[in-house]
Tab-separated table of C-alpha atoms and ligand atoms in Angstrom:
chain	number	residue	atom	x	y	z
A	1	MET	CA	59.650	-54.829	-73.941
A	2	LYS	CA	56.340	-54.502	-72.118
A	3	PHE	CA	55.671	-56.453	-68.932
A	4	LEU	CA	52.125	-57.248	-67.079
A	5	THR	CA	51.790	-55.643	-63.718
A	6	ALA	CA	49.765	-57.089	-60.731
A	7	GLU	CA	48.092	-55.621	-57.688
A	8	PRO	CA	50.822	-53.519	-55.972
A	9	PHE	CA	50.457	-55.293	-52.418
A	10	ARG	CA	50.162	-58.808	-50.991
A	11	ILE	CA	47.551	-59.962	-48.690
A	12	LYS	CA	48.263	-60.386	-45.267
A	13	MET	CA	44.716	-61.038	-43.673
A	14	VAL	CA	41.691	-62.305	-45.333
A	15	GLU	CA	37.954	-61.954	-44.823
A	16	ARG	CA	35.583	-64.707	-45.600
A	17	ILE	CA	32.870	-63.977	-47.899
A	18	ARG	CA	29.813	-65.990	-48.266
A	19	LYS	CA	28.255	-67.714	-51.202
A	20	THR	CA	24.540	-68.004	-51.106
A	21	THR	CA	22.057	-69.915	-53.200
A	22	LYS	CA	19.635	-68.247	-55.983
A	23	GLU	CA	16.614	-69.461	-53.810
A	24	GLU	CA	18.141	-67.788	-50.699
A	25	ARG	CA	18.756	-64.563	-52.699
A	26	GLN	CA	15.225	-64.519	-54.026
A	27	LYS	CA	14.100	-64.781	-50.294
A	28	TYR	CA	16.181	-62.011	-49.212
A	29	LEU	CA	15.204	-59.784	-51.814
A	30	ILE	CA	11.710	-60.254	-51.021
A	31	GLU	CA	12.428	-59.347	-47.355
A	32	ALA	CA	14.537	-56.321	-48.777
A	33	GLY	CA	11.722	-55.058	-50.878
A	34	TYR	CA	13.820	-55.262	-53.777
A	35	ASN	CA	16.127	-52.728	-52.471
A	36	ALA	CA	19.984	-53.503	-52.133
A	37	PHE	CA	20.255	-51.092	-49.415
A	38	ARG	CA	18.176	-53.007	-47.157
A	39	LEU	CA	19.962	-56.314	-47.818
A	40	LYS	CA	22.090	-57.603	-44.990
A	41	ALA	CA	25.896	-57.239	-46.092
A	42	GLU	CA	26.615	-60.829	-44.900
A	43	ASP	CA	24.154	-62.241	-47.610
A	44	VAL	CA	26.178	-60.469	-50.440
A	45	TYR	CA	29.142	-62.244	-51.929
A	46	ILE	CA	30.697	-59.301	-53.839
A	47	ASP	CA	29.677	-56.006	-52.555
A	48	CYS	CA	29.962	-52.937	-54.796
A	49	LEU	CA	27.127	-50.720	-53.172
A	50	THR	CA	29.699	-47.972	-52.674
A	51	ASP	CA	33.411	-47.304	-52.521
A	52	SER	CA	32.944	-45.277	-49.405
A	53	GLY	CA	34.274	-46.437	-46.290
A	54	THR	CA	35.127	-49.886	-47.733
A	55	SER	CA	38.841	-49.574	-48.248
A	56	ALA	CA	41.251	-52.000	-46.989
A	57	MET	CA	43.851	-50.368	-44.577
A	58	SER	CA	47.532	-51.168	-45.231
A	59	ASN	CA	49.897	-52.646	-42.577
A	60	GLU	CA	51.527	-49.232	-42.333
A	61	GLN	CA	47.830	-47.689	-41.506
A	62	TRP	CA	47.219	-50.433	-39.137
A	63	SER	CA	50.217	-49.971	-37.025
A	64	ALA	CA	49.629	-46.146	-37.094
A	65	LEU	CA	46.221	-46.584	-34.931
A	66	MET	CA	48.173	-47.886	-32.281
A	67	LEU	CA	49.974	-44.245	-32.094
A	68	GLY	CA	46.395	-42.557	-31.702
A	69	ASP	CA	46.478	-40.079	-29.105
A	70	GLU	CA	42.936	-39.731	-27.713
A	71	SER	CA	43.678	-36.276	-25.617
A	72	TYR	CA	40.657	-34.164	-26.010
A	73	ALA	CA	42.394	-30.973	-27.175
A	74	GLY	CA	45.765	-30.761	-29.073
A	75	CYS	CA	46.645	-34.361	-29.645
A	76	LYS	CA	49.495	-35.589	-31.379
A	77	SER	CA	47.493	-37.263	-33.977
A	78	PHE	CA	45.705	-34.196	-34.991
A	79	TYR	CA	49.034	-32.445	-35.724
A	80	ARG	CA	50.301	-35.403	-37.809
A	81	PHE	CA	47.163	-35.501	-39.908
A	82	GLU	CA	47.216	-31.839	-40.281
A	83	GLU	CA	50.837	-31.998	-41.639
A	84	SER	CA	49.675	-34.762	-44.046
A	85	VAL	CA	46.727	-32.975	-45.243
A	86	LYS	CA	48.840	-29.648	-45.802
A	87	ASN	CA	51.485	-31.820	-47.741
A	88	VAL	CA	48.961	-33.139	-50.062
A	89	PHE	CA	46.480	-30.255	-50.571
A	90	GLY	CA	48.695	-27.184	-49.781
A	91	LEU	CA	46.203	-25.259	-47.980
A	92	PRO	CA	47.046	-23.631	-44.619
A	93	TYR	CA	43.960	-24.517	-42.395
A	94	VAL	CA	42.601	-27.845	-41.851
A	95	GLN	CA	39.518	-28.666	-39.913
A	96	PRO	CA	38.717	-32.554	-38.962
A	97	THR	CA	35.035	-33.694	-39.361
A	98	HIS	CA	33.493	-37.020	-38.805
A	99	GLN	CA	32.703	-37.823	-42.493
A	100	GLY	CA	32.507	-35.765	-45.699
A	101	ARG	CA	28.826	-34.695	-45.317
A	102	ALA	CA	29.835	-32.964	-42.121
A	103	ALA	CA	32.477	-30.933	-44.025
A	104	ASP	CA	29.557	-30.355	-46.855
A	105	TYR	CA	27.284	-29.057	-44.050
A	106	ILE	CA	30.125	-26.489	-42.729
A	107	MET	CA	30.993	-25.589	-46.258
A	108	ALA	CA	27.245	-24.839	-47.125
A	109	GLN	CA	26.857	-22.906	-44.036
A	110	VAL	CA	29.556	-20.581	-45.395
A	111	TYR	CA	29.208	-20.644	-49.061
A	112	ALA	CA	25.456	-21.411	-49.850
A	113	LYS	CA	23.106	-18.429	-49.739
A	114	ARG	CA	19.305	-18.112	-49.905
A	115	GLY	CA	18.182	-17.271	-53.386
A	116	MET	CA	21.616	-17.337	-54.956
A	117	TYR	CA	23.175	-19.788	-57.386
A	118	ALA	CA	25.726	-22.455	-56.614
A	119	ILE	CA	27.264	-23.715	-59.716
A	120	GLY	CA	28.737	-27.261	-59.986
A	121	ASN	CA	29.577	-29.565	-62.552
A	122	MET	CA	27.217	-32.098	-60.737
A	123	HIS	CA	26.584	-31.474	-57.125
A	124	PHE	CA	26.915	-34.338	-55.005
A	125	ASP	CA	23.592	-35.358	-52.973
A	126	THR	CA	24.668	-34.298	-49.504
A	127	PHE	CA	25.896	-30.728	-50.653
A	128	ARG	CA	22.693	-30.488	-52.704
A	129	GLY	CA	20.500	-31.420	-49.685
A	130	ASN	CA	22.136	-28.678	-47.545
A	131	ALA	CA	21.764	-26.051	-50.458
A	132	GLU	CA	17.834	-26.961	-50.541
A	133	MET	CA	17.551	-26.666	-46.884
A	134	LEU	CA	19.277	-23.126	-46.891
A	135	GLY	CA	17.193	-22.102	-49.748
A	136	ALA	CA	20.268	-21.910	-52.289
A	137	LEU	CA	19.878	-22.957	-55.921
A	138	ALA	CA	22.189	-25.479	-56.955
A	139	VAL	CA	22.871	-25.927	-60.708
A	140	ASP	CA	24.640	-28.540	-62.572
A	141	TYR	CA	26.590	-27.320	-65.515
A	142	VAL	CA	28.762	-30.209	-66.452
A	143	ILE	CA	29.814	-30.102	-70.240
A	144	ASP	CA	27.337	-31.524	-72.601
A	145	ASP	CA	29.631	-34.573	-73.377
A	146	GLY	CA	29.424	-35.379	-69.760
A	147	ALA	CA	25.619	-34.796	-69.096
A	148	ASN	CA	24.250	-38.098	-70.706
A	149	ALA	CA	25.583	-41.526	-71.279
A	150	ASN	CA	26.241	-41.110	-74.749
A	151	ASP	CA	29.486	-43.055	-75.483
A	152	LYS	CA	31.257	-40.342	-77.137
A	153	TYR	CA	34.941	-40.382	-75.847
A	154	HIS	CA	35.870	-37.424	-73.924
A	155	PRO	CA	38.867	-37.562	-71.607
A	156	PHE	CA	37.434	-35.089	-69.090
A	157	LYS	CA	33.750	-35.758	-68.715
A	158	GLY	CA	33.493	-34.081	-65.255
A	159	ASN	CA	34.568	-30.658	-66.977
A	160	ILE	CA	32.384	-27.527	-65.837
A	161	ASP	CA	31.044	-25.897	-69.032
A	162	LEU	CA	32.444	-22.210	-69.019
A	163	ASN	CA	29.858	-20.857	-71.398
A	164	LYS	CA	27.059	-21.986	-69.476
A	165	MET	CA	28.938	-20.409	-66.234
A	166	GLN	CA	29.359	-17.160	-68.012
A	167	SER	CA	25.773	-16.938	-69.183
A	168	LEU	CA	24.454	-17.384	-65.869
A	169	ILE	CA	26.878	-14.687	-64.582
A	170	ASP	CA	25.685	-12.538	-67.402
A	171	GLU	CA	21.939	-13.097	-66.976
A	172	LYS	CA	21.835	-13.138	-63.003
A	173	GLY	CA	24.654	-10.933	-62.246
A	174	LYS	CA	27.694	-12.096	-60.028
A	175	GLU	CA	26.075	-10.835	-56.933
A	176	ASN	CA	23.784	-13.734	-57.317
A	177	ILE	CA	26.193	-16.573	-57.632
A	178	SER	CA	27.666	-17.451	-54.047
A	179	VAL	CA	30.177	-20.314	-55.048
A	180	VAL	CA	31.489	-22.709	-57.584
A	181	ILE	CA	31.861	-26.250	-56.427
A	182	ILE	CA	34.014	-28.719	-58.716
A	183	THR	CA	33.613	-32.209	-57.604
A	184	VAL	CA	36.693	-34.365	-58.357
A	185	THR	CA	36.311	-36.750	-59.827
A	186	CYS	CA	32.513	-36.117	-60.877
A	187	ASN	CA	30.592	-39.069	-59.060
A	188	ASN	CA	27.144	-38.700	-60.615
A	189	ASN	CA	28.301	-39.255	-64.141
A	190	GLY	CA	30.624	-42.242	-63.697
A	191	GLY	CA	33.507	-40.982	-61.674
A	192	GLN	CA	34.787	-38.624	-64.526
A	193	PRO	CA	37.634	-36.468	-63.985
A	194	VAL	CA	38.118	-32.649	-64.295
A	195	SER	CA	41.167	-31.480	-66.363
A	196	MET	CA	43.468	-29.139	-64.702
A	197	GLN	CA	42.831	-26.573	-67.661
A	198	ASN	CA	39.139	-26.664	-66.582
A	199	ILE	CA	39.881	-26.248	-62.846
A	200	ARG	CA	42.258	-23.135	-63.809
A	201	GLU	CA	39.685	-21.831	-66.267
A	202	VAL	CA	36.706	-21.924	-63.890
A	203	SER	CA	38.934	-20.568	-61.167
A	204	THR	CA	40.096	-17.559	-63.398
A	205	LEU	CA	36.721	-16.863	-64.483
A	206	ALA	CA	35.313	-16.855	-60.956
A	207	LYS	CA	37.972	-14.832	-59.503
A	208	LYS	CA	37.082	-12.300	-62.339
A	209	TYR	CA	33.591	-11.786	-60.466
A	210	ASP	CA	34.943	-12.579	-56.946
A	211	ILE	CA	33.003	-15.820	-56.667
A	212	PRO	CA	34.890	-18.146	-54.353
A	213	VAL	CA	35.713	-21.756	-55.626
A	214	VAL	CA	35.504	-24.984	-53.873
A	215	LEU	CA	36.810	-28.501	-54.605
A	216	ASP	CA	34.693	-31.565	-53.327
A	217	SER	CA	37.687	-33.625	-53.235
A	218	ALA	CA	36.593	-37.131	-52.007
A	219	ARG	CA	38.252	-38.709	-54.991
A	220	PHE	CA	41.074	-36.305	-55.556
A	221	ALA	CA	43.913	-38.773	-56.130
A	222	GLU	CA	42.092	-40.649	-58.720
A	223	ASN	CA	41.571	-37.229	-60.537
A	224	ALA	CA	44.950	-36.184	-60.365
A	225	TYR	CA	46.108	-39.695	-61.878
A	226	PHE	CA	43.728	-39.007	-64.752
A	227	ILE	CA	45.080	-35.660	-65.414
A	228	GLN	CA	48.610	-37.364	-65.230
A	229	GLN	CA	47.544	-39.692	-67.927
A	230	ARG	CA	45.469	-37.701	-70.113
A	231	GLU	CA	46.321	-34.138	-70.033
A	232	GLU	CA	49.104	-32.503	-72.134
A	233	GLY	CA	52.087	-31.610	-70.132
A	234	TYR	CA	51.576	-33.633	-66.787
A	235	GLN	CA	52.989	-36.860	-67.822
A	236	ASN	CA	56.114	-36.415	-65.933
A	237	THR	CA	54.584	-34.647	-63.131
A	238	PRO	CA	54.464	-36.381	-59.552
A	239	ILE	CA	50.975	-37.084	-58.237
A	240	LYS	CA	51.381	-34.673	-55.194
A	241	GLN	CA	52.574	-31.622	-57.530
A	242	ILE	CA	49.292	-32.389	-59.369
A	243	THR	CA	47.074	-32.414	-56.407
A	244	ARG	CA	48.817	-29.214	-55.069
A	245	GLU	CA	48.206	-27.438	-58.022
A	246	MET	CA	44.428	-28.520	-58.561
A	247	PHE	CA	44.150	-26.943	-54.948
A	248	SER	CA	45.915	-23.860	-55.679
A	249	TYR	CA	43.116	-22.691	-57.625
A	250	CYS	CA	40.324	-23.123	-54.865
A	251	GLU	CA	39.885	-21.243	-51.679
A	252	THR	CA	38.412	-24.324	-49.892
A	253	ALA	CA	38.286	-28.003	-50.182
A	254	THR	CA	35.782	-30.722	-48.553
A	255	MET	CA	36.813	-34.148	-48.161
A	256	SER	CA	35.442	-37.424	-47.490
A	257	SER	CA	38.269	-39.546	-46.111
A	258	LYS	CA	36.274	-42.534	-46.793
A	259	LYS	CA	37.045	-42.379	-50.356
A	260	ASP	CA	40.691	-41.462	-51.228
A	261	GLY	CA	41.627	-41.184	-47.524
A	262	LEU	CA	41.891	-45.077	-47.661
A	263	VAL	CA	40.193	-45.269	-44.122
A	264	ASN	CA	36.863	-46.360	-42.951
A	265	ILE	CA	35.551	-42.910	-41.571
A	266	GLY	CA	36.227	-39.379	-41.670
A	267	GLY	CA	36.563	-36.204	-43.491
A	268	PHE	CA	37.664	-32.662	-43.141
A	269	LEU	CA	37.601	-29.126	-44.623
A	270	THR	CA	40.704	-27.294	-45.624
A	271	THR	CA	40.992	-23.768	-46.506
A	272	ARG	CA	43.217	-20.615	-47.288
A	273	ASN	CA	40.710	-18.161	-45.947
A	274	LYS	CA	41.091	-17.714	-42.196
A	275	GLU	CA	37.808	-16.395	-41.865
A	276	VAL	CA	36.244	-19.468	-43.257
A	277	PHE	CA	38.368	-21.597	-40.904
A	278	GLU	CA	37.221	-19.862	-37.743
A	279	ILE	CA	33.431	-20.109	-38.926
A	280	ALA	CA	34.499	-23.826	-39.558
A	281	ASN	CA	35.946	-24.101	-35.994
A	282	GLN	CA	32.768	-22.818	-34.480
A	283	LEU	CA	30.476	-24.949	-36.370
A	284	ALA	CA	32.754	-27.926	-35.665
A	285	ILE	CA	32.460	-27.138	-31.859
A	286	VAL	CA	28.689	-27.246	-32.064
A	287	HIS	CA	28.202	-30.308	-34.380
A	288	GLU	CA	31.495	-32.363	-34.571
A	289	GLY	CA	33.730	-32.086	-31.689
A	290	TYR	CA	36.436	-29.778	-30.428
A	291	ILE	CA	38.536	-28.178	-33.380
A	292	THR	CA	41.458	-30.850	-33.064
A	293	TYR	CA	39.494	-33.840	-33.506
A	294	GLY	CA	36.178	-32.659	-35.102
A	295	GLY	CA	34.458	-36.088	-34.643
A	296	MET	CA	37.445	-38.095	-35.403
A	297	ALA	CA	39.327	-40.497	-32.903
A	298	GLY	CA	42.902	-39.757	-32.460
A	299	ARG	CA	43.796	-43.195	-33.949
A	300	ASP	CA	41.601	-42.650	-37.069
A	301	MET	CA	43.399	-39.463	-37.860
A	302	GLU	CA	46.594	-41.521	-37.741
A	303	ALA	CA	45.535	-44.015	-40.151
A	304	LEU	CA	44.240	-41.149	-42.418
A	305	ALA	CA	47.581	-39.332	-42.347
A	306	VAL	CA	49.238	-42.348	-43.783
A	307	GLY	CA	46.232	-43.112	-46.223
A	308	LEU	CA	46.644	-39.830	-47.561
A	309	GLN	CA	50.471	-40.388	-48.429
A	310	GLU	CA	49.810	-43.966	-49.910
A	311	VAL	CA	46.826	-42.927	-51.982
A	312	CYS	CA	49.287	-40.449	-53.814
A	313	ASP	CA	51.397	-43.531	-54.921
A	314	LYS	CA	51.440	-43.696	-58.849
A	315	ASP	CA	51.881	-47.559	-58.449
A	316	TYR	CA	48.435	-47.766	-56.407
A	317	LEU	CA	46.611	-45.454	-58.667
A	318	GLU	CA	47.671	-47.156	-61.788
A	319	TYR	CA	46.349	-50.439	-60.275
A	320	ARG	CA	43.011	-48.979	-58.854
A	321	VAL	CA	42.113	-46.932	-62.199
A	322	ASN	CA	43.125	-50.052	-64.356
A	323	GLN	CA	41.028	-52.411	-62.079
A	324	VAL	CA	38.086	-50.202	-63.045
A	325	LYS	CA	38.866	-50.359	-66.696
A	326	TYR	CA	39.666	-54.224	-66.572
A	327	LEU	CA	36.091	-54.678	-65.247
A	328	GLY	CA	34.784	-51.952	-68.077
A	329	ASP	CA	36.803	-53.872	-70.646
A	330	ARG	CA	35.317	-57.228	-69.692
A	331	LEU	CA	31.755	-55.860	-69.541
A	332	LYS	CA	32.175	-54.388	-73.097
A	333	MET	CA	33.462	-58.031	-74.381
A	334	TYR	CA	29.896	-59.374	-73.356
A	335	GLY	CA	28.156	-56.305	-75.183
A	336	VAL	CA	27.115	-54.871	-71.735
A	337	PRO	CA	26.494	-51.051	-72.529
A	338	ILE	CA	28.579	-48.878	-70.015
A	339	ILE	CA	29.379	-45.209	-69.689
A	340	GLU	CA	32.851	-44.528	-71.593
A	341	PRO	CA	35.539	-44.047	-70.833
A	342	THR	CA	35.142	-45.790	-67.216
A	343	GLY	CA	36.046	-43.463	-64.395
A	344	GLY	CA	37.847	-43.709	-61.074
A	345	HIS	CA	35.938	-45.551	-58.580
A	346	GLY	CA	33.540	-47.861	-60.762
A	347	VAL	CA	31.653	-48.839	-63.874
A	348	TYR	CA	28.325	-47.266	-64.677
A	349	VAL	CA	26.118	-49.505	-66.564
A	350	ASP	CA	23.482	-47.812	-69.022
A	351	GLY	CA	20.076	-48.995	-67.741
A	352	ARG	CA	18.213	-47.782	-70.532
A	353	LYS	CA	20.333	-49.464	-73.184
A	354	PHE	CA	20.580	-52.710	-71.271
A	355	PHE	CA	16.823	-53.102	-70.813
A	356	PRO	CA	15.295	-50.940	-73.661
A	357	GLN	CA	11.868	-52.553	-73.289
A	358	MET	CA	11.493	-50.675	-69.694
A	359	LEU	CA	10.187	-47.137	-69.261
A	360	GLN	CA	12.202	-45.028	-66.747
A	361	SER	CA	9.004	-45.375	-64.671
A	362	GLU	CA	9.739	-49.095	-64.336
A	363	PHE	CA	13.360	-48.408	-62.854
A	364	PRO	CA	15.418	-50.438	-65.437
A	365	SER	CA	18.575	-49.697	-63.556
A	366	GLN	CA	17.030	-50.780	-60.295
A	367	ARG	CA	15.790	-54.006	-62.029
A	368	LEU	CA	19.520	-54.519	-63.047
A	369	VAL	CA	20.567	-54.183	-59.529
A	370	VAL	CA	18.147	-56.827	-58.440
A	371	ALA	CA	19.033	-59.268	-61.384
A	372	LEU	CA	22.881	-58.927	-60.638
A	373	TYR	CA	22.301	-59.773	-57.041
A	374	GLU	CA	19.766	-62.566	-57.581
A	375	GLU	CA	21.863	-64.234	-60.290
A	376	ALA	CA	25.347	-63.637	-58.790
A	377	GLY	CA	25.073	-62.369	-55.161
A	378	VAL	CA	26.775	-59.026	-56.274
A	379	ARG	CA	25.407	-55.931	-54.937
A	380	ALA	CA	25.502	-52.616	-56.880
A	381	VAL	CA	23.568	-49.345	-56.669
A	382	GLU	CA	21.160	-47.638	-58.885
A	383	LEU	CA	21.707	-44.132	-59.875
A	384	GLY	CA	18.805	-43.262	-62.020
A	385	ALA	CA	15.216	-42.854	-61.672
A	386	CYS	CA	14.756	-43.755	-58.194
A	387	ALA	CA	18.030	-42.345	-56.662
A	388	PHE	CA	17.978	-39.192	-58.730
A	389	GLY	CA	14.240	-38.830	-59.666
A	390	SER	CA	12.171	-35.731	-58.178
A	391	LYS	CA	8.843	-34.536	-58.290
A	392	ASP	CA	7.296	-31.458	-59.577
A	393	PRO	CA	6.661	-29.161	-56.512
A	394	VAL	CA	3.262	-28.037	-57.526
A	395	THR	CA	1.696	-30.998	-59.446
A	396	LYS	CA	3.756	-33.844	-57.845
A	397	GLU	CA	4.220	-35.459	-61.275
A	398	PRO	CA	7.433	-37.711	-61.391
A	399	ILE	CA	10.304	-35.928	-63.032
A	400	TRP	CA	12.785	-38.483	-64.406
A	401	PRO	CA	16.628	-37.711	-64.554
A	402	GLU	CA	18.751	-37.648	-67.530
A	403	LEU	CA	21.264	-40.251	-66.060
A	404	GLU	CA	19.938	-43.776	-65.633
A	405	THR	CA	22.692	-45.984	-64.365
A	406	MET	CA	23.879	-48.887	-62.280
A	407	ARG	CA	27.059	-48.049	-60.552
A	408	ILE	CA	29.389	-50.947	-59.679
A	409	ALA	CA	31.561	-49.221	-57.263
A	410	ILE	CA	34.902	-50.914	-56.561
A	411	SER	CA	36.219	-50.738	-53.005
A	412	ARG	CA	40.070	-49.821	-52.581
A	413	ARG	CA	42.489	-52.612	-52.434
A	414	VAL	CA	39.547	-55.099	-51.610
A	415	TYR	CA	38.797	-57.511	-54.678
A	416	THR	CA	40.998	-58.876	-57.065
A	417	ASP	CA	40.526	-59.065	-60.823
A	418	SER	CA	38.863	-62.468	-60.329
A	419	HIS	CA	36.127	-60.820	-58.544
A	420	MET	CA	35.817	-58.402	-61.567
A	421	ASP	CA	35.614	-61.443	-63.820
A	422	VAL	CA	32.619	-62.988	-61.729
A	423	ILE	CA	30.792	-59.733	-61.972
A	424	ALA	CA	31.296	-59.395	-65.757
A	425	ASN	CA	30.480	-62.806	-66.431
A	426	ALA	CA	27.371	-62.527	-64.457
A	427	LEU	CA	26.340	-59.424	-66.069
A	428	GLY	CA	27.062	-60.859	-69.540
A	429	GLU	CA	24.591	-63.786	-68.902
A	430	ILE	CA	21.978	-61.463	-67.663
A	431	TYR	CA	22.426	-59.451	-71.012
A	432	LYS	CA	22.230	-62.575	-72.913
A	433	ASN	CA	18.564	-62.984	-71.238
A	434	ARG	CA	17.803	-59.396	-71.210
A	435	LEU	CA	14.490	-59.186	-73.082
A	436	ASN	CA	12.982	-61.528	-70.570
A	437	TYR	CA	12.949	-59.068	-67.831
A	438	ARG	CA	10.200	-56.860	-66.909
A	439	GLY	CA	10.603	-53.856	-64.650
A	440	LEU	CA	9.792	-53.007	-61.068
A	441	LYS	CA	6.904	-51.053	-59.478
A	442	LEU	CA	7.716	-48.614	-56.646
A	443	VAL	CA	5.347	-49.488	-53.780
A	444	HIS	CA	6.967	-47.645	-51.014
A	445	GLU	CA	8.753	-44.314	-50.610
A	446	GLY	CA	9.533	-42.022	-47.775
A	447	LYS	CA	8.664	-38.270	-47.500
A	448	ILE	CA	11.759	-36.882	-48.922
A	449	THR	CA	11.869	-37.954	-52.324
A	450	SER	CA	15.544	-37.184	-52.672
A	451	LEU	CA	16.293	-39.715	-49.984
A	452	ARG	CA	13.864	-42.369	-50.853
A	453	HIS	CA	16.466	-44.823	-52.357
A	454	PHE	CA	17.761	-45.661	-48.937
A	455	THR	CA	14.286	-47.086	-47.716
A	456	ALA	CA	12.243	-47.546	-50.795
A	457	GLY	CA	10.380	-50.755	-51.640
A	458	PHE	CA	9.659	-52.206	-54.922
A	459	GLU	CA	7.535	-55.133	-56.420
A	460	LEU	CA	8.356	-57.263	-59.618
A	461	LEU	CA	6.137	-56.204	-62.588
B	1	P71	C1	28.969	-42.766	-52.688
B	1	P71	C2	29.064	-41.782	-51.611
B	1	P71	C3	28.434	-42.323	-50.074
B	1	P71	C4	26.837	-42.164	-50.177
B	1	P71	C5	26.502	-40.908	-49.520
B	1	P71	C6	25.196	-40.491	-49.854
B	1	P71	C7	24.192	-41.261	-50.593
B	1	P71	C8	24.792	-42.516	-51.037
B	1	P71	C9	26.102	-42.868	-50.915
B	1	P71	C10	29.837	-39.634	-50.494
B	1	P71	C11	30.126	-38.392	-50.988
B	1	P71	C12	30.899	-38.083	-52.379
B	1	P71	C13	31.063	-36.802	-52.723
B	1	P71	C14	31.547	-36.619	-54.071
B	1	P71	C15	30.819	-36.072	-50.372
B	1	P71	C16	30.170	-37.405	-49.933
B	1	P71	C17	29.725	-37.516	-48.733
B	1	P71	N1	29.277	-40.665	-51.469
B	1	P71	N2	31.211	-35.931	-51.703
B	1	P71	O1	29.317	-42.500	-53.671
B	1	P71	O2	30.509	-39.142	-53.267
B	1	P71	O3	30.767	-38.131	-48.045
B	1	P71	O4	29.924	-40.367	-47.208
B	1	P71	O5	31.838	-39.089	-46.248
B	1	P71	O6	29.456	-38.126	-45.704
B	1	P71	O7	28.675	-43.995	-52.317
B	1	P71	P1	30.452	-39.001	-46.597
């Protein structure tokens, strides 16, 4: 017999969310320049802008907050946090930071080198920004099946292409490659997982040439769950054993605790290399705070210590990944084109397939973000022409990205499946009416193209 399961928690406290009228939302959209980042959160009904820092904490985490030791140096909370990180990641040295990008910054200072290559599956924006500032060359070597929104099934669309990696080493020489960074799960192409075999093989290849491997591990537990579900030989392996094996192949890991830490703020860097740790300590003191708090309050380290344990719970992960799949399945029922299989933290809708009448220069995925908010008060985010578009450094001609998607990010333990139904239904209705939409014109962008999506302004065409 097979039984249904539901959310592995019950709700003890609720937060009101406000419905608005379509007329109100049209006004808010004009005020926000048709940019979802510029909307007020209180004007949003279901907020799927990001899964970052938006988790609901458990009763255990809220009670841990009260144990926060706010001593400047050597507080009890640091030691509890450190022990929890070591238990899940298995690396000996831990430097807390105020959030993930601060760990990225420290990591980039250590591993990104002027004129040298940093290989990744798909580098996340914050590392890429750091690399660019340091004059390093960040290259994305995700496998071809993961590089675009084609709907061919592959269980691990976040994998690094070993042939591309080998070719670069052969072509440029190992002395010109400073690091390999594997982002688990791979955010930019749909929250797609990386297999254990790929992590192992990348690490073996890198080791052969003395190139260090780093894991950007914001969504490490979701990745571990996919390994358990999809990879031969891991079905009966406990999640923590999987996470420890994943990190056994890297020298250093960076973490944004705002995702799989199940907390609202925080980050860290953890490493097996003592010298790297010592550099991290120095950089933390200058930029973050003393070594044993690194920009975090003692109470936040307490909540994180608990969150890292909770996120490794198989029941939680099953619920989490299946909620994302549930939304994906509902959307498919309505014919909405999505990236498949669905990943760990959200559903990515294919903007080009949704609005085939629009050119990429008319921002189809952003148009869909606008339509979804206008019709249903649901806020998603564009990961396409605006967020990933760039400009030729010489001619200033726009360069359009391969990926053209709208990400519906699902916050952890926050929304129920009824909210997923509302989102799917709304997109289904918009899809029926899709040929009546025209695109957008970008009328305002800041000086730094890679950051323009935060502040951009659009007009309806
Ligand atoms: C997401 C975010 C948050 C975000 C950040 C920048 C632009 C837009 C949205 C943040 C990540 C991430 C990975 C893999 C490091 C960070 C930075 N993601 N690595 O997806 O996904 O962490 O936000 O704690 O500084 O919405 P941080």
